[in-house]
PDB file of C-alpha atoms in Angstrom:
ATOM      1  CA  UNK A   1     289.746 196.867  72.776  1.00 45.00           C
ATOM      2  CA  UNK A   2     287.693 199.949  71.728  1.00 50.00           C
ATOM      3  CA  UNK A   3     286.571 199.966  68.067  1.00 49.00           C
ATOM      4  CA  UNK A   4     287.887 203.304  67.028  1.00 46.00           C
ATOM      5  CA  UNK A   5     286.140 202.916  63.624  1.00 72.00           C
ATOM      6  CA  UNK A   6     282.697 203.471  65.105  1.00 88.00           C
ATOM      7  CA  UNK A   7     280.799 206.353  63.299  1.00 92.00           C
ATOM      8  CA  UNK A   8     279.422 208.878  65.565  1.00 94.00           C
ATOM      9  CA  UNK A   9     276.903 211.681  64.112  1.00 95.00           C
ATOM     10  CA  UNK A  10     277.462 214.929  66.184  1.00 96.00           C
ATOM     11  CA  UNK A  11     277.250 218.751  65.925  1.00 97.00           C
ATOM     12  CA  UNK A  12     278.371 221.862  67.930  1.00 98.00           C
ATOM     13  CA  UNK A  13     275.758 223.695  69.713  1.00 98.00           C
ATOM     14  CA  UNK A  14     274.754 226.095  72.368  1.00 98.00           C
ATOM     15  CA  UNK A  15     272.572 224.207  74.966  1.00 97.00           C
ATOM     16  CA  UNK A  16     269.604 225.928  76.273  1.00 97.00           C
ATOM     17  CA  UNK A  17     268.612 226.027  79.484  1.00 97.00           C
ATOM     18  CA  UNK A  18     265.673 223.930  80.879  1.00 96.00           C
ATOM     19  CA  UNK A  19     263.662 227.102  81.774  1.00 97.00           C
ATOM     20  CA  UNK A  20     263.893 228.554  78.122  1.00 97.00           C
ATOM     21  CA  UNK A  21     262.958 225.118  76.731  1.00 97.00           C
ATOM     22  CA  UNK A  22     259.765 224.967  79.058  1.00 96.00           C
ATOM     23  CA  UNK A  23     258.752 228.345  77.586  1.00 96.00           C
ATOM     24  CA  UNK A  24     259.124 227.491  73.952  1.00 97.00           C
ATOM     25  CA  UNK A  25     257.222 223.989  74.962  1.00 97.00           C
ATOM     26  CA  UNK A  26     254.541 226.338  76.151  1.00 96.00           C
ATOM     27  CA  UNK A  27     254.525 228.308  72.777  1.00 97.00           C
ATOM     28  CA  UNK A  28     254.484 224.778  70.932  1.00 97.00           C
ATOM     29  CA  UNK A  29     251.556 223.719  72.809  1.00 96.00           C
ATOM     30  CA  UNK A  30     249.608 226.915  71.873  1.00 95.00           C
ATOM     31  CA  UNK A  31     250.818 226.382  68.219  1.00 96.00           C
ATOM     32  CA  UNK A  32     249.904 222.671  67.955  1.00 94.00           C
ATOM     33  CA  UNK A  33     246.331 223.605  68.776  1.00 93.00           C
ATOM     34  CA  UNK A  34     246.671 225.733  65.405  1.00 92.00           C
ATOM     35  CA  UNK A  35     248.959 224.471  62.992  1.00 93.00           C
ATOM     36  CA  UNK A  36     248.710 220.812  62.286  1.00 86.00           C
ATOM     37  CA  UNK A  37     251.075 218.672  59.519  1.00 84.00           C
ATOM     38  CA  UNK A  38     254.245 219.662  61.461  1.00 92.00           C
ATOM     39  CA  UNK A  39     256.754 217.411  63.470  1.00 92.00           C
ATOM     40  CA  UNK A  40     257.244 219.246  66.912  1.00 94.00           C
ATOM     41  CA  UNK A  41     260.851 219.135  68.356  1.00 94.00           C
ATOM     42  CA  UNK A  42     260.976 217.668  71.839  1.00 93.00           C
ATOM     43  CA  UNK A  43     261.530 220.636  74.023  1.00 93.00           C
ATOM     44  CA  UNK A  44     264.663 218.995  75.740  1.00 93.00           C
ATOM     45  CA  UNK A  45     265.864 218.527  72.467  1.00 94.00           C
ATOM     46  CA  UNK A  46     265.838 222.329  71.361  1.00 96.00           C
ATOM     47  CA  UNK A  47     269.481 223.842  71.073  1.00 96.00           C
ATOM     48  CA  UNK A  48     271.127 226.367  68.988  1.00 97.00           C
ATOM     49  CA  UNK A  49     273.192 224.390  66.409  1.00 96.00           C
ATOM     50  CA  UNK A  50     276.705 226.472  65.472  1.00 97.00           C
ATOM     51  CA  UNK A  51     278.042 223.532  63.330  1.00 96.00           C
ATOM     52  CA  UNK A  52     276.873 220.268  62.253  1.00 94.00           C
ATOM     53  CA  UNK A  53     279.655 218.067  61.552  1.00 95.00           C
ATOM     54  CA  UNK A  54     277.660 215.165  60.461  1.00 93.00           C
ATOM     55  CA  UNK A  55     279.004 211.395  60.744  1.00 94.00           C
ATOM     56  CA  UNK A  56     282.672 211.090  61.881  1.00 94.00           C
ATOM     57  CA  UNK A  57     284.504 207.978  63.041  1.00 93.00           C
ATOM     58  CA  UNK A  58     285.176 208.025  66.705  1.00 91.00           C
ATOM     59  CA  UNK A  59     289.015 208.244  66.350  1.00 92.00           C
ATOM     60  CA  UNK A  60     288.544 211.472  64.654  1.00 94.00           C
ATOM     61  CA  UNK A  61     287.001 213.259  67.669  1.00 94.00           C
ATOM     62  CA  UNK A  62     290.861 213.471  68.863  1.00 95.00           C
ATOM     63  CA  UNK A  63     290.947 216.379  66.145  1.00 95.00           C
ATOM     64  CA  UNK A  64     287.568 217.683  66.431  1.00 97.00           C
ATOM     65  CA  UNK A  65     287.784 218.233  70.411  1.00 96.00           C
ATOM     66  CA  UNK A  66     290.922 220.155  70.564  1.00 97.00           C
ATOM     67  CA  UNK A  67     289.917 222.089  67.307  1.00 97.00           C
ATOM     68  CA  UNK A  68     286.558 223.298  69.350  1.00 97.00           C
ATOM     69  CA  UNK A  69     288.631 224.170  72.391  1.00 97.00           C
ATOM     70  CA  UNK A  70     290.969 226.482  70.385  1.00 96.00           C
ATOM     71  CA  UNK A  71     288.069 228.240  68.897  1.00 97.00           C
ATOM     72  CA  UNK A  72     286.382 228.772  72.383  1.00 97.00           C
ATOM     73  CA  UNK A  73     289.563 230.437  73.896  1.00 96.00           C
ATOM     74  CA  UNK A  74     289.129 233.185  71.653  1.00 96.00           C
ATOM     75  CA  UNK A  75     285.392 234.226  72.618  1.00 97.00           C
ATOM     76  CA  UNK A  76     284.313 235.640  75.865  1.00 97.00           C
ATOM     77  CA  UNK A  77     280.875 234.807  77.377  1.00 98.00           C
ATOM     78  CA  UNK A  78     277.823 236.949  75.864  1.00 98.00           C
ATOM     79  CA  UNK A  79     274.232 237.579  76.523  1.00 98.00           C
ATOM     80  CA  UNK A  80     271.559 235.587  74.371  1.00 98.00           C
ATOM     81  CA  UNK A  81     267.821 236.323  74.241  1.00 97.00           C
ATOM     82  CA  UNK A  82     265.529 234.633  71.928  1.00 97.00           C
ATOM     83  CA  UNK A  83     262.163 235.659  70.385  1.00 97.00           C
ATOM     84  CA  UNK A  84     260.314 236.084  67.104  1.00 96.00           C
ATOM     85  CA  UNK A  85     258.684 233.180  65.214  1.00 97.00           C
ATOM     86  CA  UNK A  86     259.667 232.492  61.402  1.00 96.00           C
ATOM     87  CA  UNK A  87     259.968 229.784  59.195  1.00 96.00           C
ATOM     88  CA  UNK A  88     262.916 228.671  56.879  1.00 94.00           C
ATOM     89  CA  UNK A  89     262.865 229.119  53.852  1.00 93.00           C
ATOM     90  CA  UNK A  90     259.820 231.238  54.187  1.00 94.00           C
ATOM     91  CA  UNK A  91     256.173 231.373  55.300  1.00 95.00           C
ATOM     92  CA  UNK A  92     254.669 230.330  52.137  1.00 95.00           C
ATOM     93  CA  UNK A  93     256.873 227.067  51.357  1.00 94.00           C
ATOM     94  CA  UNK A  94     258.147 226.201  55.088  1.00 96.00           C
ATOM     95  CA  UNK A  95     260.596 223.294  56.123  1.00 95.00           C
ATOM     96  CA  UNK A  96     261.308 224.637  59.538  1.00 96.00           C
ATOM     97  CA  UNK A  97     259.442 226.579  61.998  1.00 97.00           C
ATOM     98  CA  UNK A  98     262.167 228.610  64.282  1.00 97.00           C
ATOM     99  CA  UNK A  99     262.458 231.014  67.294  1.00 97.00           C
ATOM    100  CA  UNK A 100     264.999 233.992  66.500  1.00 96.00           C
ATOM    101  CA  UNK A 101     267.545 235.605  68.345  1.00 97.00           C
ATOM    102  CA  UNK A 102     266.944 239.336  69.560  1.00 96.00           C
ATOM    103  CA  UNK A 103     270.211 239.717  71.304  1.00 97.00           C
ATOM    104  CA  UNK A 104     273.490 238.127  70.717  1.00 97.00           C
ATOM    105  CA  UNK A 105     273.336 237.064  67.650  1.00 96.00           C
ATOM    106  CA  UNK A 106     276.419 238.578  66.019  1.00 96.00           C
ATOM    107  CA  UNK A 107     278.212 236.666  68.893  1.00 97.00           C
ATOM    108  CA  UNK A 108     276.603 233.523  67.635  1.00 97.00           C
ATOM    109  CA  UNK A 109     277.444 233.789  64.207  1.00 96.00           C
ATOM    110  CA  UNK A 110     281.135 235.016  64.942  1.00 96.00           C
ATOM    111  CA  UNK A 111     281.253 231.694  67.297  1.00 97.00           C
ATOM    112  CA  UNK A 112     279.878 229.614  64.370  1.00 97.00           C
ATOM    113  CA  UNK A 113     282.074 231.101  61.980  1.00 96.00           C
ATOM    114  CA  UNK A 114     285.174 230.443  63.963  1.00 97.00           C
ATOM    115  CA  UNK A 115     284.076 226.595  64.631  1.00 97.00           C
ATOM    116  CA  UNK A 116     283.930 226.483  60.870  1.00 96.00           C
ATOM    117  CA  UNK A 117     286.860 228.028  59.757  1.00 96.00           C
ATOM    118  CA  UNK A 118     288.925 226.035  62.547  1.00 96.00           C
ATOM    119  CA  UNK A 119     287.283 222.687  61.396  1.00 96.00           C
ATOM    120  CA  UNK A 120     288.046 223.326  58.066  1.00 96.00           C
ATOM    121  CA  UNK A 121     291.737 223.499  58.650  1.00 95.00           C
ATOM    122  CA  UNK A 122     291.113 219.794  59.681  1.00 94.00           C
ATOM    123  CA  UNK A 123     289.568 218.891  56.375  1.00 93.00           C
ATOM    124  CA  UNK A 124     285.773 219.172  57.217  1.00 93.00           C
ATOM    125  CA  UNK A 125     283.681 221.197  54.802  1.00 91.00           C
ATOM    126  CA  UNK A 126     283.241 224.613  55.385  1.00 90.00           C
ATOM    127  CA  UNK A 127     279.172 225.804  55.518  1.00 86.00           C
ATOM    128  CA  UNK A 128     279.107 228.101  52.449  1.00 83.00           C
ATOM    129  CA  UNK A 129     275.264 229.052  53.222  1.00 82.00           C
ATOM    130  CA  UNK A 130     274.537 232.439  55.336  1.00 84.00           C
ATOM    131  CA  UNK A 131     274.167 231.238  59.012  1.00 90.00           C
ATOM    132  CA  UNK A 132     271.206 232.228  60.659  1.00 91.00           C
ATOM    133  CA  UNK A 133     270.889 231.811  64.495  1.00 93.00           C
ATOM    134  CA  UNK A 134     267.818 230.209  65.524  1.00 96.00           C
ATOM    135  CA  UNK A 135     266.089 227.429  67.662  1.00 97.00           C
ATOM    136  CA  UNK A 136     264.054 224.996  65.711  1.00 96.00           C
ATOM    137  CA  UNK A 137     260.579 224.443  67.014  1.00 96.00           C
ATOM    138  CA  UNK A 138     259.056 222.158  64.096  1.00 95.00           C
ATOM    139  CA  UNK A 139     260.054 220.386  60.864  1.00 93.00           C
ATOM    140  CA  UNK A 140     257.462 220.327  58.238  1.00 94.00           C
ATOM    141  CA  UNK A 141     257.396 217.610  55.646  1.00 90.00           C
ATOM    142  CA  UNK A 142     254.286 218.331  53.838  1.00 89.00           C
ATOM    143  CA  UNK A 143     253.573 221.222  52.099  1.00 91.00           C
ATOM    144  CA  UNK A 144     251.587 223.935  54.085  1.00 93.00           C
ATOM    145  CA  UNK A 145     251.262 228.030  53.820  1.00 95.00           C
ATOM    146  CA  UNK A 146     251.972 229.504  57.591  1.00 96.00           C
ATOM    147  CA  UNK A 147     251.247 233.105  55.945  1.00 96.00           C
ATOM    148  CA  UNK A 148     247.737 232.703  57.643  1.00 95.00           C
ATOM    149  CA  UNK A 149     249.625 232.751  61.293  1.00 95.00           C
ATOM    150  CA  UNK A 150     251.485 235.907  60.791  1.00 95.00           C
ATOM    151  CA  UNK A 151     249.617 237.691  63.742  1.00 95.00           C
ATOM    152  CA  UNK A 152     249.878 234.649  65.461  1.00 94.00           C
ATOM    153  CA  UNK A 153     253.759 234.501  65.345  1.00 96.00           C
ATOM    154  CA  UNK A 154     253.610 238.164  65.952  1.00 95.00           C
ATOM    155  CA  UNK A 155     252.624 237.350  69.462  1.00 95.00           C
ATOM    156  CA  UNK A 156     256.008 236.151  70.020  1.00 96.00           C
ATOM    157  CA  UNK A 157     258.097 238.868  68.914  1.00 95.00           C
ATOM    158  CA  UNK A 158     258.960 238.947  72.855  1.00 94.00           C
ATOM    159  CA  UNK A 159     259.290 236.370  74.864  1.00 95.00           C
ATOM    160  CA  UNK A 160     259.365 236.322  78.509  1.00 92.00           C
ATOM    161  CA  UNK A 161     262.041 234.527  80.509  1.00 92.00           C
ATOM    162  CA  UNK A 162     263.769 233.793  77.458  1.00 96.00           C
ATOM    163  CA  UNK A 163     267.641 235.406  78.293  1.00 97.00           C
ATOM    164  CA  UNK A 164     270.734 233.501  79.098  1.00 98.00           C
ATOM    165  CA  UNK A 165     274.102 233.889  79.329  1.00 97.00           C
ATOM    166  CA  UNK A 166     276.670 231.749  77.158  1.00 98.00           C
ATOM    167  CA  UNK A 167     279.270 230.416  79.037  1.00 97.00           C
ATOM    168  CA  UNK A 168     280.121 227.451  77.095  1.00 97.00           C
ATOM    169  CA  UNK A 169     279.429 225.319  73.903  1.00 98.00           C
ATOM    170  CA  UNK A 170     279.251 221.429  73.345  1.00 98.00           C
ATOM    171  CA  UNK A 171     279.860 218.946  71.073  1.00 98.00           C
ATOM    172  CA  UNK A 172     276.747 216.623  70.845  1.00 97.00           C
ATOM    173  CA  UNK A 173     276.372 213.347  69.492  1.00 96.00           C
ATOM    174  CA  UNK A 174     273.006 212.721  67.593  1.00 94.00           C
ATOM    175  CA  UNK A 175     271.371 209.357  67.286  1.00 92.00           C
ATOM    176  CA  UNK A 176     268.414 209.234  65.044  1.00 85.00           C
ATOM    177  CA  UNK A 177     265.660 207.139  65.959  1.00 82.00           C
ATOM    178  CA  UNK A 178     261.945 206.653  65.168  1.00 80.00           C
ATOM    179  CA  UNK A 179     260.456 208.701  67.887  1.00 77.00           C
ATOM    180  CA  UNK A 180     263.017 211.358  67.514  1.00 77.00           C
ATOM    181  CA  UNK A 181     266.829 212.148  67.869  1.00 83.00           C
ATOM    182  CA  UNK A 182     268.430 211.428  71.319  1.00 90.00           C
ATOM    183  CA  UNK A 183     271.286 213.836  71.962  1.00 94.00           C
ATOM    184  CA  UNK A 184     274.231 213.390  74.217  1.00 95.00           C
ATOM    185  CA  UNK A 185     276.585 215.783  75.098  1.00 96.00           C
ATOM    186  CA  UNK A 186     280.237 214.333  74.250  1.00 96.00           C
ATOM    187  CA  UNK A 187     282.023 217.260  75.574  1.00 96.00           C
ATOM    188  CA  UNK A 188     281.598 220.856  77.072  1.00 97.00           C
ATOM    189  CA  UNK A 189     284.010 223.753  76.350  1.00 98.00           C
ATOM    190  CA  UNK A 190     283.986 226.723  78.629  1.00 97.00           C
ATOM    191  CA  UNK A 191     284.240 230.435  76.467  1.00 97.00           C
ATOM    192  CA  UNK A 192     287.284 232.468  77.665  1.00 95.00           C
ATOM    193  CA  UNK A 193     287.073 234.019  81.275  1.00 78.00           C
TER     194      UNK A 193
END
């Protein structure tokens, strides 16, 4: 019999197509030569997080999955284009290097808010902070200053072949390992047609 108390670490995300991930990998390779002391995200792990749920018991998926499905029926597919590089919280003391959203940011934010509100009704905490649509390129543990790289980042204000149509979102399992996280799609949800 299946153990329903197994805990799963999960989040809701927009999956990014391989051709965009490959383009971002090329940007990472270029930046790696200039920016040291950062941990670069594996390109096939690059996604757009809408809601980090955290650790849940496996049997809670029976509540989470229909809640996400409910939300996706309220939002039609939309165009998404990424471009521009920045850092959270800022370039002086960065923790994350990211690529932003040029087109579709309002739709991504609305979708994230819808998921947040729906899951909150089922007891999951509402993310109080301001939501920023982004793709994480690197995480930074050591103290570095990225301000000298402003001109380098500016080259990526426009990124070729970085447009897609968002037709679905996914509930993704995250398993942490020393060599990096392993992401597995648990379920995909089509947006309203």
